[in-house]
CSV table of C-alpha atoms in Angstrom, one decimal:
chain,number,residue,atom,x,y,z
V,1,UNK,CA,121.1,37.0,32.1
V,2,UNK,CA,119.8,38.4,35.7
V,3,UNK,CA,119.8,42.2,35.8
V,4,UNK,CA,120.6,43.2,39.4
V,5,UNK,CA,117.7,45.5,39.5
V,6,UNK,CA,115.3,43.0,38.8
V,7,UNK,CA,113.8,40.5,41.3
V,8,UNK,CA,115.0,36.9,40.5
V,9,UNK,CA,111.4,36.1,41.8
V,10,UNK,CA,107.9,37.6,40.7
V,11,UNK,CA,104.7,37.2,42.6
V,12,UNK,CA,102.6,36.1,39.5
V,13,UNK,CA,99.9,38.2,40.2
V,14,UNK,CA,101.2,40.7,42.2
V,15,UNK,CA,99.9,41.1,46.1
V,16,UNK,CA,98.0,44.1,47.0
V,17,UNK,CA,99.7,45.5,49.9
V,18,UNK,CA,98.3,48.3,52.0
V,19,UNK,CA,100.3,51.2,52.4
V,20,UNK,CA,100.4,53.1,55.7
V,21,UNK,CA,101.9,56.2,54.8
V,22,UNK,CA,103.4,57.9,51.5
V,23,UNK,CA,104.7,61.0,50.3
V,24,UNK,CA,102.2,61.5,47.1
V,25,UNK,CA,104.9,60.7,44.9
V,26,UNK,CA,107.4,58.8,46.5
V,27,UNK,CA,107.6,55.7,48.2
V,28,UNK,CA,105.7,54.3,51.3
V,29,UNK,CA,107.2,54.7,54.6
V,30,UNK,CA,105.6,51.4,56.0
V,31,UNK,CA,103.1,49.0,54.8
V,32,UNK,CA,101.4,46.0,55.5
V,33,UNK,CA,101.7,42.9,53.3
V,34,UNK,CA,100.7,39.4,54.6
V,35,UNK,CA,99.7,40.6,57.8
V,36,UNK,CA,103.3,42.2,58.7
V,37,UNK,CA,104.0,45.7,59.0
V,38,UNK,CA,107.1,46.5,57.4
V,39,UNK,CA,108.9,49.8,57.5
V,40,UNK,CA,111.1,51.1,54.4
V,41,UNK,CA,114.4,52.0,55.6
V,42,UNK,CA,116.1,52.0,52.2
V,43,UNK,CA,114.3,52.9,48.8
V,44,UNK,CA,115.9,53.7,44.5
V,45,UNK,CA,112.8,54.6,42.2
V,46,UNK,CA,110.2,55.3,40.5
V,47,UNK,CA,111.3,53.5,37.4
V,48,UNK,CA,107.8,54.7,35.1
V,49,UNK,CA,106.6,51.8,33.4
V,50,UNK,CA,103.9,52.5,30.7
V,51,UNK,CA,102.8,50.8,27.5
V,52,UNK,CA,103.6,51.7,24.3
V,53,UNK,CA,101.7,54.5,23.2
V,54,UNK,CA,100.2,52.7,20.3
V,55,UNK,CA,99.3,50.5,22.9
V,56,UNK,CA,98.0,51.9,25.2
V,57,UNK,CA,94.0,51.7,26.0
V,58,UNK,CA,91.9,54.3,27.9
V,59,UNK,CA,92.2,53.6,31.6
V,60,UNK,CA,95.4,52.0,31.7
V,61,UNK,CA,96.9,53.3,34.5
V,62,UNK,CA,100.9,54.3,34.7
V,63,UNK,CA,103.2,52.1,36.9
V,64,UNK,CA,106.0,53.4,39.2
V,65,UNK,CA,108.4,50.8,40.1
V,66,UNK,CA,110.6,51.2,43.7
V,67,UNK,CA,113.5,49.2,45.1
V,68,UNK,CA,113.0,48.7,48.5
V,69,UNK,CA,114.8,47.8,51.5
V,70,UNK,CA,113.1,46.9,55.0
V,71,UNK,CA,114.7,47.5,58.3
V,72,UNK,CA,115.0,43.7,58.8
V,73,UNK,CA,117.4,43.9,55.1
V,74,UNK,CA,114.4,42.2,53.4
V,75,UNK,CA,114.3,43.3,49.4
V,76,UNK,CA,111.3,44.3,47.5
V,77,UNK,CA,110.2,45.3,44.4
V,78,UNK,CA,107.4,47.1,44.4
V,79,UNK,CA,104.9,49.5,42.1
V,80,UNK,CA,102.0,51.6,42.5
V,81,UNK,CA,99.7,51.9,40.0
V,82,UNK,CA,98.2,55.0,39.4
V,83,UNK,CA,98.5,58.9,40.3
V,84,UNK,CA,96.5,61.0,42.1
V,85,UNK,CA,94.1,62.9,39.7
V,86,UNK,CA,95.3,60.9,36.6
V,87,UNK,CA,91.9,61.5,35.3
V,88,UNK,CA,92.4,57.3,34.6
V,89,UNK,CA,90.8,56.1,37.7
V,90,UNK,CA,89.8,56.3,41.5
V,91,UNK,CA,93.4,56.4,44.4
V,92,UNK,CA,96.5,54.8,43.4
V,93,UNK,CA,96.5,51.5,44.2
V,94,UNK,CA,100.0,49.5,45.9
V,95,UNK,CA,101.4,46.1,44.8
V,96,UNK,CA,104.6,43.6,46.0
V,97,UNK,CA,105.3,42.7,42.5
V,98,UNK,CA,108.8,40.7,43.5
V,99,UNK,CA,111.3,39.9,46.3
V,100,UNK,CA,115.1,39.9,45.6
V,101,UNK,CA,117.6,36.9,46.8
């Protein structure tokens, strides 16, 4: 069954989107993705996503998970992977992991 917090279609792999501006550990206020600029108006997260820790391996960085809404009502899912000073790796990096109907 769907889950209403999930997209019903995942970008497989996730685009690399380049994020504007962002509260160190919040959301993005805009980014660019594809070439358009698109401003967050509406946003529910971070849902942490991390693997198991028997499974995880050194280096594997954490995922944080938003909901987002544009001002145009266009829904996102999208992550960052990484903290700042997670001691696993260089600056977060930003991905559009799926868009909801």
């Amino acid at each position: 069954p769907a889950r209403p917090d999930r997209p019903i279609r995942l970008l497989n792999p996730p685009e690399e989107i380049r994020v504007l501006y962002a509260i160190p550990e919040g959301p993005p206020a805009q980014f660019i993705w594809r070439r358009q600029t698109l401003r967050v108006a509406r946003h529910a997260g971070p849902e942490r996503i991390a693997p198991e820790w028997w499974r995880d391996r050194p280096g594997t960085r954490l995922r944080d998970y938003f909901r987002i809404e544009d001002d145009s009502g266009l829904r996102l899912w999208i992550y960052r992977e990484g903290l700042v000073h997670d001691g696993r790796g260089g600056v977060p990096r930003w991905f559009l992991h799926g868009i909801f109907a």
